[in-house]
Coordinates of C-alpha atoms in Angstrom, one line a residue:
M507 CA -69.2 -13.1 -198.8
N508 CA -68.7 -16.2 -201.0
W509 CA -65.2 -16.7 -199.4
M510 CA -66.6 -16.7 -195.9
Q511 CA -69.3 -19.1 -196.9
R512 CA -66.7 -21.5 -198.2
K513 CA -64.6 -21.3 -195.0
I514 CA -67.2 -21.6 -192.3
P515 CA -68.4 -25.1 -193.2
K516 CA -64.8 -26.3 -193.1
A517 CA -64.3 -25.0 -189.5
N518 CA -67.6 -26.7 -188.5
L519 CA -66.4 -30.0 -189.9
D520 CA -63.1 -29.7 -188.0
I521 CA -64.9 -29.1 -184.7
G522 CA -67.2 -31.9 -185.3
A523 CA -64.3 -34.2 -186.0
V524 CA -62.7 -33.2 -182.7
R525 CA -65.9 -33.9 -180.9
E526 CA -66.3 -37.2 -182.6
F527 CA -62.8 -38.3 -181.6
A528 CA -63.3 -37.2 -178.0
D529 CA -66.7 -38.9 -177.8
G530 CA -65.0 -42.1 -179.0
L531 CA -62.6 -42.2 -176.0
D532 CA -63.5 -44.7 -173.4
T533 CA -63.4 -42.7 -170.1
H534 CA -64.9 -45.5 -167.9
P535 CA -62.9 -46.5 -164.8
N536 CA -61.8 -49.8 -166.5
S537 CA -60.5 -48.0 -169.5
D538 CA -56.8 -48.7 -170.3
V539 CA -56.2 -45.1 -171.3
P540 CA -56.5 -43.3 -168.0
S541 CA -54.5 -46.1 -166.1
I542 CA -51.4 -45.4 -168.2
A543 CA -50.3 -42.2 -166.3
P544 CA -51.0 -43.5 -162.7
Q545 CA -49.2 -46.8 -163.4
S546 CA -46.3 -45.0 -164.7
I547 CA -46.1 -42.7 -161.7
Q548 CA -46.3 -45.8 -159.4
D549 CA -43.5 -47.5 -161.3
Q550 CA -41.3 -44.4 -160.9
L551 CA -42.1 -44.2 -157.1
T552 CA -41.2 -47.8 -156.6
E553 CA -37.9 -47.3 -158.5
T554 CA -37.2 -44.2 -156.5
I555 CA -37.8 -46.0 -153.1
L556 CA -35.6 -48.9 -154.2
L557 CA -32.8 -46.6 -155.3
S558 CA -33.1 -44.7 -152.0
E559 CA -32.8 -47.9 -150.0
Q560 CA -29.8 -49.0 -152.0
L561 CA -28.1 -45.6 -151.3
L562 CA -28.9 -45.9 -147.6
D563 CA -27.4 -49.3 -147.4
E564 CA -24.3 -48.1 -149.2
W565 CA -24.0 -45.1 -146.9
N566 CA -24.5 -47.2 -143.8
H567 CA -21.9 -49.7 -144.9
R568 CA -19.3 -47.0 -145.6
L569 CA -20.0 -45.3 -142.3
K570 CA -19.6 -48.5 -140.4
N571 CA -16.3 -49.1 -142.2
N572 CA -15.1 -45.6 -141.5
L573 CA -15.9 -45.9 -137.8
Q574 CA -14.1 -49.2 -137.6
I575 CA -11.0 -47.7 -139.2
L576 CA -11.2 -44.9 -136.7
V577 CA -11.5 -47.2 -133.8
R578 CA -8.4 -49.2 -135.1
L579 CA -6.4 -45.9 -135.4
L580 CA -7.4 -44.9 -131.8
E581 CA -6.4 -48.4 -130.5
S582 CA -3.1 -48.2 -132.3
G583 CA -2.4 -44.9 -130.7
Y584 CA -3.5 -46.2 -127.2
R585 CA -1.0 -49.1 -127.5
K586 CA 1.8 -46.7 -128.4
A587 CA 1.0 -44.1 -125.8
R588 CA 3.3 -44.0 -122.7
S589 CA 1.6 -41.2 -120.8
P590 CA -1.3 -42.2 -118.5
E591 CA -3.2 -39.1 -119.5
A592 CA -2.8 -39.8 -123.2
R593 CA -4.0 -43.4 -122.7
E594 CA -7.0 -42.2 -120.8
V595 CA -8.0 -39.7 -123.5
L596 CA -7.6 -42.3 -126.2
S597 CA -9.5 -44.9 -124.2
D598 CA -12.4 -42.4 -123.8
A599 CA -12.3 -41.7 -127.5
I600 CA -12.5 -45.4 -128.4
G601 CA -15.5 -45.8 -126.1
R602 CA -17.3 -42.8 -127.5
T603 CA -16.7 -43.8 -131.1
G604 CA -18.1 -47.3 -130.3
A605 CA -21.2 -45.7 -128.8
I606 CA -21.7 -43.6 -131.9
G607 CA -21.5 -46.8 -134.0
T608 CA -24.0 -48.5 -131.8
A609 CA -26.5 -45.7 -132.1
Q610 CA -25.8 -45.6 -135.9
R611 CA -26.8 -49.3 -136.2
A612 CA -29.9 -48.6 -134.2
Y613 CA -30.8 -45.9 -136.7
Y614 CA -30.3 -48.3 -139.6
C615 CA -32.2 -51.1 -138.1
A616 CA -35.2 -48.7 -137.5
R617 CA -35.3 -47.3 -141.0
G618 CA -38.9 -46.6 -142.0
S619 CA -39.8 -46.0 -138.4
T620 CA -39.8 -43.0 -136.0
D621 CA -38.6 -45.1 -133.1
V622 CA -35.8 -47.3 -132.1
N623 CA -35.8 -50.3 -129.7
G624 CA -34.7 -48.9 -126.4
Q625 CA -33.8 -52.3 -124.9
D626 CA -31.7 -53.3 -127.8
L627 CA -29.9 -49.9 -127.8
V628 CA -29.0 -50.0 -124.1
N629 CA -27.9 -53.6 -124.3
A630 CA -25.7 -52.9 -127.3
V631 CA -24.0 -49.9 -125.6
C632 CA -23.3 -52.0 -122.6
A633 CA -22.0 -54.8 -124.7
N634 CA -19.6 -52.4 -126.4
A635 CA -18.5 -51.1 -123.0
R636 CA -17.8 -54.7 -121.7
T637 CA -15.3 -55.3 -124.4
L638 CA -13.4 -52.3 -123.4
F639 CA -13.4 -52.6 -119.6
G640 CA -12.5 -56.3 -119.1
S641 CA -13.5 -58.8 -116.6
D642 CA -13.1 -56.7 -113.4
V643 CA -16.1 -54.6 -114.5
S644 CA -19.6 -56.1 -114.1
I645 CA -22.4 -54.3 -116.1
D646 CA -26.0 -55.5 -115.5
C647 CA -28.7 -54.2 -117.8
K648 CA -32.2 -54.0 -116.4
T649 CA -34.1 -52.4 -119.2
A650 CA -37.8 -52.7 -119.9
R651 CA -39.1 -53.3 -123.3
G652 CA -40.2 -50.2 -125.2
N653 CA -39.3 -47.8 -127.9
L654 CA -37.5 -44.5 -127.9
P655 CA -37.8 -41.6 -130.2
K656 CA -35.3 -42.1 -133.0
E657 CA -33.6 -38.6 -132.4
T658 CA -32.7 -39.6 -128.9
A659 CA -30.6 -42.7 -129.9
M660 CA -27.4 -40.9 -130.4
P661 CA -27.4 -38.7 -127.3
L662 CA -28.7 -41.6 -125.2
A663 CA -25.9 -43.9 -126.3
L664 CA -23.3 -41.3 -125.5
I665 CA -24.8 -40.5 -122.1
I666 CA -24.8 -44.3 -121.1
N667 CA -21.2 -44.6 -122.3
E668 CA -20.1 -41.5 -120.3
L669 CA -21.8 -42.7 -117.1
L670 CA -20.3 -46.2 -117.6
M671 CA -16.8 -44.7 -118.0
N672 CA -17.3 -42.5 -115.0
A673 CA -18.4 -45.5 -112.9
V674 CA -15.5 -47.6 -114.0
K675 CA -13.0 -45.0 -113.2
Y676 CA -14.4 -43.8 -109.9
G677 CA -17.1 -46.3 -108.7
G678 CA -15.0 -49.3 -107.6
N679 CA -15.4 -50.9 -104.2
Q680 CA -12.7 -51.4 -101.7
H681 CA -11.5 -54.4 -103.7
G682 CA -11.2 -52.5 -106.8
Q683 CA -14.1 -54.3 -108.5
V684 CA -16.7 -52.3 -110.3
A685 CA -20.4 -53.4 -110.5
V686 CA -22.7 -51.1 -112.5
T687 CA -26.4 -51.4 -113.1
V688 CA -28.0 -49.7 -116.0
G689 CA -31.8 -49.4 -116.1
L690 CA -34.1 -47.8 -118.6
S691 CA -37.8 -47.4 -117.6
R692 CA -40.7 -45.6 -119.0
R693 CA -43.5 -43.6 -117.2
P694 CA -46.4 -41.9 -118.8
G695 CA -44.7 -39.4 -121.2
L696 CA -41.3 -39.8 -119.6
H697 CA -38.2 -42.0 -119.9
E698 CA -35.9 -42.6 -117.1
L699 CA -32.2 -43.9 -117.4
C700 CA -30.4 -44.8 -114.2
V701 CA -26.7 -45.9 -113.8
Q702 CA -25.9 -47.1 -110.3
D703 CA -22.4 -48.1 -109.0
E704 CA -21.2 -49.4 -105.7
G705 CA -18.4 -46.8 -105.1
F706 CA -18.1 -44.0 -102.6
G707 CA -20.4 -41.6 -104.5
F708 CA -19.8 -38.0 -105.2
D709 CA -21.6 -34.6 -105.4
L710 CA -22.4 -33.4 -108.9
E711 CA -21.8 -29.8 -107.9
D712 CA -18.4 -30.4 -106.2
P713 CA -15.9 -28.6 -108.5
S714 CA -13.3 -31.1 -107.7
S715 CA -15.4 -33.9 -109.2
R716 CA -14.5 -35.3 -112.5
L717 CA -17.0 -33.1 -114.3
S718 CA -15.6 -33.2 -117.9
G719 CA -17.5 -36.4 -118.8
L720 CA -20.5 -35.5 -116.6
G721 CA -20.5 -32.1 -118.3
L722 CA -21.1 -34.0 -121.6
V723 CA -23.9 -35.9 -119.9
R724 CA -25.6 -32.7 -118.9
A725 CA -25.3 -31.3 -122.4
F726 CA -26.7 -34.4 -124.0
A727 CA -29.6 -34.5 -121.5
Q728 CA -30.5 -30.9 -122.4
R729 CA -30.3 -31.8 -126.0
V730 CA -33.2 -34.4 -125.5
G731 CA -35.1 -31.9 -123.4
G732 CA -34.2 -33.8 -120.2
S733 CA -32.5 -33.4 -116.8
F734 CA -29.5 -34.9 -115.1
S735 CA -29.1 -35.6 -111.4
V736 CA -26.8 -37.6 -108.9
E737 CA -27.6 -39.2 -105.6
R738 CA -25.6 -40.9 -102.9
T739 CA -27.4 -44.2 -102.2
P740 CA -24.4 -45.1 -101.1
G741 CA -22.5 -45.2 -104.3
A742 CA -23.5 -42.9 -107.1
R743 CA -26.9 -43.2 -108.7
C744 CA -26.9 -41.0 -111.9
T745 CA -30.3 -40.4 -113.4
V746 CA -31.3 -38.8 -116.7
R747 CA -35.0 -38.2 -117.3
F748 CA -36.3 -37.0 -120.7
P749 CA -39.8 -36.7 -122.3
D750 CA -41.1 -39.4 -124.6
R751 CA -41.6 -36.9 -127.5

């Protein structure tokens, strides 16, 4: 019993010391102690965001360089090719790679957003096509201002490129000149892309029609949940409609 009596007061003193220490902490909102952890977390988040942006910049820079190298290799192959079929395939590959690069730049410029600028995207794809087609091809862009869902940028860039290539190959007038109008408009809940040429037109379901490129258009239209149709107006009016979201 004497042993227990000697030990109990010591335990009580230790508990009291702990309570005294705890009571001495300043737990008011302005206290420096509670703000240490949140401030440290905020600093870590800021550092993580900055590092992520640096990695994104580096990744975008390398991707852009790699696409440029790929285009140069394709152009070199195009210059060396003697077969018309080989030159056509390489020319198509150059245009498609350029469209991919254009969409990638749209992604990069829209970082931090779920949308891309539709007018800028269409204009950039058309500008890339002009450098490939030369002065005999006139491309007129009539695109309303507005944004597009970010995930549609790549498929849409490739769709526009395919329809432009198709118009250039088959949409010339009797003088061999090609005039193409590209328009992108928006209705409630719906986007509509139209590419119109002044050629002789064609039927989409005609098996003899040049459907390899147009098959890609159909596939990309389905990828964004849309539809693809062709009308004779005269000429060919190719229309892709896809939902806003």
